[in-house]
Short mmCIF file of C-alpha atoms in Angstrom, two decimals:
data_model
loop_
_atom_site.label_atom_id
_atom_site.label_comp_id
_atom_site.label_asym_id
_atom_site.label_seq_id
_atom_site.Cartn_x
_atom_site.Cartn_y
_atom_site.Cartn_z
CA UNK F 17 112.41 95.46 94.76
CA UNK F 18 116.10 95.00 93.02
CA UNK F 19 119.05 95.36 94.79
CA UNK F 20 120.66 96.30 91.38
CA UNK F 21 121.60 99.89 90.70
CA UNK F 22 120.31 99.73 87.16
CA UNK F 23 122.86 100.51 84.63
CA UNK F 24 123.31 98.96 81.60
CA UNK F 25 126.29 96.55 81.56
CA UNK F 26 126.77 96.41 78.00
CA UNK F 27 130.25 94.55 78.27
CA UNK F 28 129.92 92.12 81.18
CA UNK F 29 131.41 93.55 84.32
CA UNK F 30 131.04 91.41 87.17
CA UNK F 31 128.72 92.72 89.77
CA UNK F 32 129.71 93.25 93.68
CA UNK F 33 127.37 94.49 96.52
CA UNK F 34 128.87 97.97 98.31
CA UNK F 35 129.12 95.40 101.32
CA UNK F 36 131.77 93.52 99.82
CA UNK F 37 133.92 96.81 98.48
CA UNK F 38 133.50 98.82 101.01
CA UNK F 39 135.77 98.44 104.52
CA UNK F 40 132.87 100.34 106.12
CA UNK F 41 129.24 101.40 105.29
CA UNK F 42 128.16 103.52 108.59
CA UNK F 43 126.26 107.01 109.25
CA UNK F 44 127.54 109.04 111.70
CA UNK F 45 126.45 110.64 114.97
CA UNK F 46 124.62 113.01 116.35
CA UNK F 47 126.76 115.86 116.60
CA UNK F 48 128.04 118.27 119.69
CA UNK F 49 128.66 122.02 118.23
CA UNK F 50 131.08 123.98 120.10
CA UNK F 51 131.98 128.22 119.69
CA UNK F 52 135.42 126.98 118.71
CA UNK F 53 137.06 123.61 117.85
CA UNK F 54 139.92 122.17 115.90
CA UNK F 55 137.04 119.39 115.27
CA UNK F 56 134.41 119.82 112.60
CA UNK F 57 131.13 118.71 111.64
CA UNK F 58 130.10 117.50 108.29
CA UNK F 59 126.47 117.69 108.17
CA UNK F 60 124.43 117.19 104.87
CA UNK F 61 125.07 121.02 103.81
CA UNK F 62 128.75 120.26 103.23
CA UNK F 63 127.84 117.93 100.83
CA UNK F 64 127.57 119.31 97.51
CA UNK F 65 127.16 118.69 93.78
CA UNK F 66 130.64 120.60 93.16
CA UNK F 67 132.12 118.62 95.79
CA UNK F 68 132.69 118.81 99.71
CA UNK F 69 132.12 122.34 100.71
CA UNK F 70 134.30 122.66 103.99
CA UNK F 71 133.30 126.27 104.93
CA UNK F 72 129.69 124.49 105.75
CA UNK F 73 131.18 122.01 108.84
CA UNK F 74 130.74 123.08 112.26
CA UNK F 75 133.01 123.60 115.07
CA UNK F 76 132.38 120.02 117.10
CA UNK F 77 133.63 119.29 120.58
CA UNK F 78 136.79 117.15 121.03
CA UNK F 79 135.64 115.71 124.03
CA UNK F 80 133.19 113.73 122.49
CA UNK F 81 134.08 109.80 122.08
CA UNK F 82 132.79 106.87 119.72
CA UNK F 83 132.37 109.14 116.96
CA UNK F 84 132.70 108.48 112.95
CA UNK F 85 135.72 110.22 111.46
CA UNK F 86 136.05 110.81 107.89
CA UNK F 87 139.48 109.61 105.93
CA UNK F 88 140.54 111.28 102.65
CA UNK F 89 138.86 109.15 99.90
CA UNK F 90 135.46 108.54 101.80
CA UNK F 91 132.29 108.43 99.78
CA UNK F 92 129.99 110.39 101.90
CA UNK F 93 126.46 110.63 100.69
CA UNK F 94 123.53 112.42 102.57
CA UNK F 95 120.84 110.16 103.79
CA UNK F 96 118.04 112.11 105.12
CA UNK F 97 115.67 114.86 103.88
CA UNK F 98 113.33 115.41 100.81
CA UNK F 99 115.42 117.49 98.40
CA UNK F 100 119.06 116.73 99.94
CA UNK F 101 119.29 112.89 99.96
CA UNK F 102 121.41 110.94 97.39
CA UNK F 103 123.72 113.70 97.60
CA UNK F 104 127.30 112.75 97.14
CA UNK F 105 131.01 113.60 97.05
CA UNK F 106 134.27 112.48 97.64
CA UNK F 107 136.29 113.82 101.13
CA UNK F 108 139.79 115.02 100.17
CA UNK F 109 140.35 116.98 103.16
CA UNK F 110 143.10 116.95 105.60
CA UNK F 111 141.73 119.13 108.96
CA UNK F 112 139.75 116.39 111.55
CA UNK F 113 136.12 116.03 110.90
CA UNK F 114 133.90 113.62 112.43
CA UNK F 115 130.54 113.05 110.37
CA UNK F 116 126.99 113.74 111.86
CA UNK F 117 123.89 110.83 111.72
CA UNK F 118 122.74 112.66 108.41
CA UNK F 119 125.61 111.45 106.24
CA UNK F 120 126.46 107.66 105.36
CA UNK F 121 130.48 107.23 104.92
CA UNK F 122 131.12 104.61 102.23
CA UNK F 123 134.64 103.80 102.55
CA UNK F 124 136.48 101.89 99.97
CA UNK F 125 138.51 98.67 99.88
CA UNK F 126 140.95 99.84 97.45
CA UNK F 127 142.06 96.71 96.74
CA UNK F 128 138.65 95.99 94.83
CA UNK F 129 137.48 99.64 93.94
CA UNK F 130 138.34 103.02 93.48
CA UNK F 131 136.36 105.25 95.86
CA UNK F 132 135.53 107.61 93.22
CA UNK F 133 133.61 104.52 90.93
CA UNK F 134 131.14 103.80 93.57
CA UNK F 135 130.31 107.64 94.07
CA UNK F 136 129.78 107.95 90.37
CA UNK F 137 127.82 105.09 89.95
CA UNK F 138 125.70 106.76 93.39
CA UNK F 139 125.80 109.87 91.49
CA UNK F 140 124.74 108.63 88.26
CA UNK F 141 120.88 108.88 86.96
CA UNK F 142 120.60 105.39 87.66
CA UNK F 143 122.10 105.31 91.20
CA UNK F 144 119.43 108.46 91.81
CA UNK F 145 116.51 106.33 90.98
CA UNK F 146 117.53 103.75 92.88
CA UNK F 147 118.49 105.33 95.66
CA UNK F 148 115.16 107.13 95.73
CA UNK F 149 113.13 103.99 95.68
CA UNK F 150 114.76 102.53 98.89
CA UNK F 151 114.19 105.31 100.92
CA UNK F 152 111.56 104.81 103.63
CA UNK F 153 109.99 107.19 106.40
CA UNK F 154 112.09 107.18 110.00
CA UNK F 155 110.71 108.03 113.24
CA UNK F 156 111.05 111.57 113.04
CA UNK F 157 108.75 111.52 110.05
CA UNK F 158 111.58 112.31 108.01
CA UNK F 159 112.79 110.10 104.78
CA UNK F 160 115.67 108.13 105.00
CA UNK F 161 117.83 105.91 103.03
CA UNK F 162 117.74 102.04 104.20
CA UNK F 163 121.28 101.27 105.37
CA UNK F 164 120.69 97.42 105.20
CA UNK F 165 119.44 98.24 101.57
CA UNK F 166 122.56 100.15 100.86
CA UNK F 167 125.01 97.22 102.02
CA UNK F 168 123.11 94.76 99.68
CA UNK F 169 123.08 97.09 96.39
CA UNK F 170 124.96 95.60 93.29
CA UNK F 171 126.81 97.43 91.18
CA UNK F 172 128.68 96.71 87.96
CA UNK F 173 132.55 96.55 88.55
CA UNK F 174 135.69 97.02 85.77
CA UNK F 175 138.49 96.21 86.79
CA UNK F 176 140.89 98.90 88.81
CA UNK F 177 142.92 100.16 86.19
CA UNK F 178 140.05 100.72 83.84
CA UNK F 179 137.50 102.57 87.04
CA UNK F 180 141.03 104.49 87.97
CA UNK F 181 140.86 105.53 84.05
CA UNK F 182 137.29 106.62 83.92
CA UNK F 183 137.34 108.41 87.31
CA UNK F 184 140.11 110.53 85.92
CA UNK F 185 138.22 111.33 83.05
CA UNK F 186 135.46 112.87 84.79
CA UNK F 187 137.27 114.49 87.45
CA UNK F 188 139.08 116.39 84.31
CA UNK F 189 135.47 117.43 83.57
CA UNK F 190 134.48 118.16 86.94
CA UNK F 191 137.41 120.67 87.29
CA UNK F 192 136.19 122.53 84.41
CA UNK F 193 132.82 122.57 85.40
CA UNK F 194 134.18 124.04 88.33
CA UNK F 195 136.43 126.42 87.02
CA UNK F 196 133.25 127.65 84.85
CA UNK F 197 130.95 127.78 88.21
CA UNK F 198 133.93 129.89 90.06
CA UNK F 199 133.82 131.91 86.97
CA UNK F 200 130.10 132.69 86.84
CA UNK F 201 130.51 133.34 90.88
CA UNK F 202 133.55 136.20 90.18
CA UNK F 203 130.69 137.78 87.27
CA UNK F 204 128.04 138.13 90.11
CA UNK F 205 129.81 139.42 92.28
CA UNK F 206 131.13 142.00 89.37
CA UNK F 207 127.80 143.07 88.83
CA UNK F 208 127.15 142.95 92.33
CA UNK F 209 130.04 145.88 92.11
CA UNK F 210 128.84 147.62 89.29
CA UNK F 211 125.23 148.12 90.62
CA UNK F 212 126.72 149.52 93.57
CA UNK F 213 128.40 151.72 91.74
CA UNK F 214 125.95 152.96 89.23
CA UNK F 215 123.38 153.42 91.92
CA UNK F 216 126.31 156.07 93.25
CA UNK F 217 126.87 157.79 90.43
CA UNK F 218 122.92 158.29 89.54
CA UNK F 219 122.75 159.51 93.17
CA UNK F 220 125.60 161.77 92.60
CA UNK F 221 124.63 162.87 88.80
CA UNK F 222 120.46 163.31 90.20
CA UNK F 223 119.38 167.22 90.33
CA UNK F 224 117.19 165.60 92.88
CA UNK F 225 115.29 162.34 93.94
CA UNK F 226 110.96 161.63 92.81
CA UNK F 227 108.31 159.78 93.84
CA UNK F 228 108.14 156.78 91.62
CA UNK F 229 104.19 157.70 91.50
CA UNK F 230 105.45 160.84 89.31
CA UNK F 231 107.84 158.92 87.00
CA UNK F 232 105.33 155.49 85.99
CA UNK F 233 101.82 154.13 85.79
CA UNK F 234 101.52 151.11 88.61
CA UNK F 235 98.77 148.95 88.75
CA UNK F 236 98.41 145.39 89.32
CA UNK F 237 97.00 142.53 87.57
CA UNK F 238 94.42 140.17 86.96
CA UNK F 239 92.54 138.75 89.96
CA UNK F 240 92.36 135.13 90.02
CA UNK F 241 89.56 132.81 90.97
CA UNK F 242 86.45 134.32 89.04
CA UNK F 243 86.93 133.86 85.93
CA UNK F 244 84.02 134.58 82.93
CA UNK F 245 82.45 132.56 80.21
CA UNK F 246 80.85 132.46 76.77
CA UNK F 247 82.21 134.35 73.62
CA UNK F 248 82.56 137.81 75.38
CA UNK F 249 86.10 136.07 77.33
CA UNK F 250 88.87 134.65 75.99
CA UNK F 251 92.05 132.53 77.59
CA UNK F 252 95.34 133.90 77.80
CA UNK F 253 98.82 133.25 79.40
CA UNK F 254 99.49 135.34 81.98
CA UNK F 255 102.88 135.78 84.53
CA UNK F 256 102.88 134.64 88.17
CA UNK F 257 105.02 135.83 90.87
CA UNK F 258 106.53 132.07 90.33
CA UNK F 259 107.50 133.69 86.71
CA UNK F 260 109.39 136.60 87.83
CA UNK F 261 112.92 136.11 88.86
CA UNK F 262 115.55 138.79 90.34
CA UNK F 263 116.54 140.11 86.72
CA UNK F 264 115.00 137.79 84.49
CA UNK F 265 111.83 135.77 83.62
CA UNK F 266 111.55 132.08 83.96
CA UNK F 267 108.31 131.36 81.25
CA UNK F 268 109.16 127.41 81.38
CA UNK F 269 105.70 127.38 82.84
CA UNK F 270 103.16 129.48 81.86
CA UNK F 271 99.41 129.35 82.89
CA UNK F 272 95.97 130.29 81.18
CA UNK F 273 93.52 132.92 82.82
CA UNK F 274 90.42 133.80 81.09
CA UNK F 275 89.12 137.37 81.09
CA UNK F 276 86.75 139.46 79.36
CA UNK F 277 87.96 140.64 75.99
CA UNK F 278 87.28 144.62 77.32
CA UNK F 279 89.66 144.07 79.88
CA UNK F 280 92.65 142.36 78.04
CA UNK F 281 94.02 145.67 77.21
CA UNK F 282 94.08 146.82 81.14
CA UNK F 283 95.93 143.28 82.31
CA UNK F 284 98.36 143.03 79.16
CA UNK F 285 102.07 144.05 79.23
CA UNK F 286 104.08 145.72 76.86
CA UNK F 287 107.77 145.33 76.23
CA UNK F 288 109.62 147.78 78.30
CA UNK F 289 106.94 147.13 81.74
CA UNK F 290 109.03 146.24 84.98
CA UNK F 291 107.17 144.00 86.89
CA UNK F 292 107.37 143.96 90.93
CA UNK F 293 106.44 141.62 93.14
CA UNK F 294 103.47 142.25 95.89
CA UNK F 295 105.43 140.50 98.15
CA UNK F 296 105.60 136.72 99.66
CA UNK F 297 108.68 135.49 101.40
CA UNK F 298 111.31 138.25 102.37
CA UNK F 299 113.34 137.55 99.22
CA UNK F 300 110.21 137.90 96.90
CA UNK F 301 110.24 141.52 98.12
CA UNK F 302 109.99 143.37 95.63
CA UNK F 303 111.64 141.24 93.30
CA UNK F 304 111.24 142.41 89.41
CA UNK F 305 112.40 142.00 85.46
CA UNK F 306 111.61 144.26 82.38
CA UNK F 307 109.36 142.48 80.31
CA UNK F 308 110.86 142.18 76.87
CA UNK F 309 107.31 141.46 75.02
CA UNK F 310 108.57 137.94 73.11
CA UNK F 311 104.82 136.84 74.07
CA UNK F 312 102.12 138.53 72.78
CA UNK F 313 99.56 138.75 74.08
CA UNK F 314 100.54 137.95 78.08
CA UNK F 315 98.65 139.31 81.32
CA UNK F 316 100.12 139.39 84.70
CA UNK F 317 98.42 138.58 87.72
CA UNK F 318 97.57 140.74 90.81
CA UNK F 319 100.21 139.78 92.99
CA UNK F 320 102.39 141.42 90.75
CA UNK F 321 102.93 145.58 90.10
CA UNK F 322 103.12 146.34 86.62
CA UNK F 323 105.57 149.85 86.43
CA UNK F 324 104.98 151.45 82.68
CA UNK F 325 107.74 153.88 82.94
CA UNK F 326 107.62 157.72 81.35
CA UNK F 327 110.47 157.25 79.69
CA UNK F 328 111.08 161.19 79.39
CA UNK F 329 112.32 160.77 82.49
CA UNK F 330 113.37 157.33 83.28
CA UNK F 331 114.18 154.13 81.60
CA UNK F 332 112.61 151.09 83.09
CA UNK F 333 116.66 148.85 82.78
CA UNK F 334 117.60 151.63 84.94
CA UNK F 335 114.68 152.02 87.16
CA UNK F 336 115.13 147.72 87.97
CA UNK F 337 118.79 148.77 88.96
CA UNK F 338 117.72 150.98 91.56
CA UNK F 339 114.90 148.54 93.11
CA UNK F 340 117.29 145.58 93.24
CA UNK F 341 120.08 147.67 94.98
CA UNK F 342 120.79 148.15 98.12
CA UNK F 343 118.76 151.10 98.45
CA UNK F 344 115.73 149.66 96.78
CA UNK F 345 115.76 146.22 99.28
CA UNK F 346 115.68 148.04 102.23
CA UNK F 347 113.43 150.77 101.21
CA UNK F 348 110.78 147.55 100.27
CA UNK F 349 112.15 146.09 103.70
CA UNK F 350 111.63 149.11 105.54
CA UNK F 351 107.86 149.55 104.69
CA UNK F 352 106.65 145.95 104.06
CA UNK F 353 103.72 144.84 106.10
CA UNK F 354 104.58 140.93 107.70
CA UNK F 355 101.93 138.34 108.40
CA UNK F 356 102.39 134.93 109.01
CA UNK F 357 106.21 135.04 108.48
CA UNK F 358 105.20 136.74 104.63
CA UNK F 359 105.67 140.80 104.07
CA UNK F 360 103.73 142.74 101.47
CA UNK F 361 104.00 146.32 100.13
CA UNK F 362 101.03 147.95 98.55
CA UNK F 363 100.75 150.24 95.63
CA UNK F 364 100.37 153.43 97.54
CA UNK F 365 104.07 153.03 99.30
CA UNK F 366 105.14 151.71 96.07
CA UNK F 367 104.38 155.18 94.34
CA UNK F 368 105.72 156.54 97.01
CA UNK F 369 109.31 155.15 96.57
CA UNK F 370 111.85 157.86 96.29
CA UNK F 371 113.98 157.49 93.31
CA UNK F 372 117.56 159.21 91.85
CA UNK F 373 116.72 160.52 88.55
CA UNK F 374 119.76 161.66 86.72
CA UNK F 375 119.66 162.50 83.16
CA UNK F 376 119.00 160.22 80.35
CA UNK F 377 122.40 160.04 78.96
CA UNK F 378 123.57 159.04 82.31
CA UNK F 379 120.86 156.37 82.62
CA UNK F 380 121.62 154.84 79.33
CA UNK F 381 125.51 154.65 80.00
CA UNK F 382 124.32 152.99 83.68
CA UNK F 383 122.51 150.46 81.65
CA UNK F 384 124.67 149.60 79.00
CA UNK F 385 127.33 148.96 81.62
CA UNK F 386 125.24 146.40 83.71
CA UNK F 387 123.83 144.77 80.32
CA UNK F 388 127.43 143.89 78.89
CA UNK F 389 128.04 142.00 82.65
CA UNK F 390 125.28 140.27 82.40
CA UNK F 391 125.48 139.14 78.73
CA UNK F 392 128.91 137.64 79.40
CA UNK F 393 127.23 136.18 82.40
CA UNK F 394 124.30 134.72 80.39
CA UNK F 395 126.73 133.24 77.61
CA UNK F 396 128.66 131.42 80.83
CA UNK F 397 125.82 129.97 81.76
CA UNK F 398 124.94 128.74 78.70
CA UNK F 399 128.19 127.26 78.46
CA UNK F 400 127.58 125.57 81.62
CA UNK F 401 124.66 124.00 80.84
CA UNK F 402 125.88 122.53 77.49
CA UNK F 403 129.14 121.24 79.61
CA UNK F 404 126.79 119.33 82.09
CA UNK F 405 124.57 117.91 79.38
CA UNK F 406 127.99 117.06 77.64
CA UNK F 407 129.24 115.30 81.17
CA UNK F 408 125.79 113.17 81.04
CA UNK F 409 126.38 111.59 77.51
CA UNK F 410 130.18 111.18 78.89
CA UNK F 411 128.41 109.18 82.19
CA UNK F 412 126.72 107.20 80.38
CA UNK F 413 128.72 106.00 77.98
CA UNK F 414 131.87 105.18 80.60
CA UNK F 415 129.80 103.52 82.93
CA UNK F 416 127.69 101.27 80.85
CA UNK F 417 130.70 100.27 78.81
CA UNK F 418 129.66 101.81 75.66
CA UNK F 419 132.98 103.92 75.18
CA UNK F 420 135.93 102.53 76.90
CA UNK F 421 138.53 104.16 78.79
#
């Protein structure tokens, strides 16, 4: 197995292992939470892609001795944990934190490198695959990354000047993938706001609440797991609850269900059908999105509530505002069945969901106000993603050598 983080040296860097450019290569310890401490914890959460995320650390005793205390500049990089390790981020902070045995402190030798090199090279897709395959399972059954693998790693090395160069080049475009990330958080929260307060003024502009039963046809899907044969069925995509995000569809994965051909009208959607979830984990609660009809045909399964609204009375934008409020969470909360740590509502309480109907005119303005949030929110994150995929070409052609800084 190399000891080589992999990445291209296309001009001829010398190579150094973290051993000899780092003062200190150490996890820390187990920690001792306290109510209330001047000492913090930094445990894997605090480690983030956007950087250290202080409001995660833990109030730690000060009692405690022979612990591992992180110094502005440290490379701290979580080292346990399907999902979370390879993590990795610089500590700029000033407060005293001490560092649980979850996180590995790299800690520079400035004199060779510049702190924020080594974590970009860890960062890197490179220093991910590498870091991956040297991970082994501890005695807790839990996967961990080699320490004695970590000292030996080679990595490609410009001199100071030129790393201090690069490492200001991409903390430039760190800070404005931040500032866009802040940005998109301030948006949520807007239409967070602006839910709130259209739910309010439905309530307030509604002659009088009805049973959802009286405003939509509900019925669920197709049932999985006997499927026909022969020319009488045919295969079609069809949405799982996987599919159905809060607000919008994720189709990057679509699967094939075959049915008979005399029941493909029953199981397909039309644009304009909210669909609800049965249920699952307490977030999947009644969790739904209009379907907008850009696939044709597409069935839904039966773990999902199709909701064909009579839109005399009530447009199905406006009806997804009310079951994603407040209101609509903790009316799903309030009569969800639990079972093995998973709650379920049923059609029949489902129709029986009490709803503000004001008139159509006040719906539509409702609406129209939520849509323009979340357009401006959809065009951020598009943004967002074209910035990262921008700050991988930039990556990879400062830290092979390709472009020069």
């Amino acid at each position: 197995m190399s000891s080589r983080i992999e990445v291209p040296n296309l001009v001829g860097w010398r190579e150094e292992r973290l051993v000899d450019l780092c003062k200190l290569i150490s996890r820390g310890t187990a920690p001792v939470y306290v109510n209330d401490s001047q000492v913090f914890a930094i445990g894997q959460r605090c480690v983030r892609e956007t950087g250290f995320d202080a409001s995660a650390a833990r109030p730690h005793s000060h009692k405690v001795k022979n612990v591992l205390r992180a110094e502005r500049g440290d490379v701290l990089l979580n080292s346990t944990g399907t999902g979370t390790i390879g993590r990795s981020c610089i500590f700029n902070e000033d407060r005293d934190y001490i560092v649980d045995g979850h996180v590995t402190v790299l800690r520079a030798d400035r004199s060779k490198v510049d702190p924020r090199w080594i974590e970009a090279m860890l960062r890197s897709r490179w220093g991910q695959q590498y870091l991956e395959s040297h991970c082994f399972t501890g005695s807790t059954n839990q996967v961990e990354l080699s320490r004695s693998d970590l000292l030996e790693t080679r990595v490609p090395v410009p001199d100071l000047d030129e790393q201090r160069r690069i490492a200001e080049i991409l903390d430039a475009v760190d800070q404005q993938l931040s500032d866009r990330i802040k940005e998109l958080a301030k948006l949520a929260l807007l239409r967070e706001a602006l839910v709130k307060d259209s739910i309010a003024t439905a309530i307030v502009a509604s002659a009088r609440y009805r049973g959802l039963g009286e405003l939509a046809q509900i019925a669920s899907g197709v049932t999985l797991g006997s499927e026909p044969a022969g020319a009488s069925s045919v295969e079609l995509p069809y949405l799982r609850v996987a599919n159905v995000q809060d607000g919008y569809f994720d189709t990057g994965e679509m699967k094939l269900v075959r049915v008979l051909r005399s029941q493909v009208e029953r199981y397909s959607l039309r644009a304009g059908d909210l669909l609800l979830t049965e249920g699952g984990d307490w977030d999947k609660l009644g969790r739904g999105a209009v379907w907008d009809g850009h696939l044709q045909p597409c069935l839904y399964q039966n773990h999902l509530f199709r909701v064909r609204c009579d839109l005399r009375w009530i447009l199905p934008e406006y009806l997804a505002l009310y079951t994603s409020s407040a209101q609509g969470r903790a009316y799903f909360a309030r009569i969800a069945k639990q079972t093995s740590n998973l709650a379920t509502i049923n059609s029949t309480e489902l129709k029986a969901m009490q709803v503000p109907v004001p008139p159509l005119n006040v719906q539509h303005k409702l609406v129209d106000s939520i849509q323009s949030c979340a357009e401006h929110i959809e065009r951020s994150k598009k943004m967002l993603t074209a910035m990262r995929s921008l700050k991988q070409g930039l990556v990879e052609d400062l830290l092979t050598g390709r472009v020069r800084a």
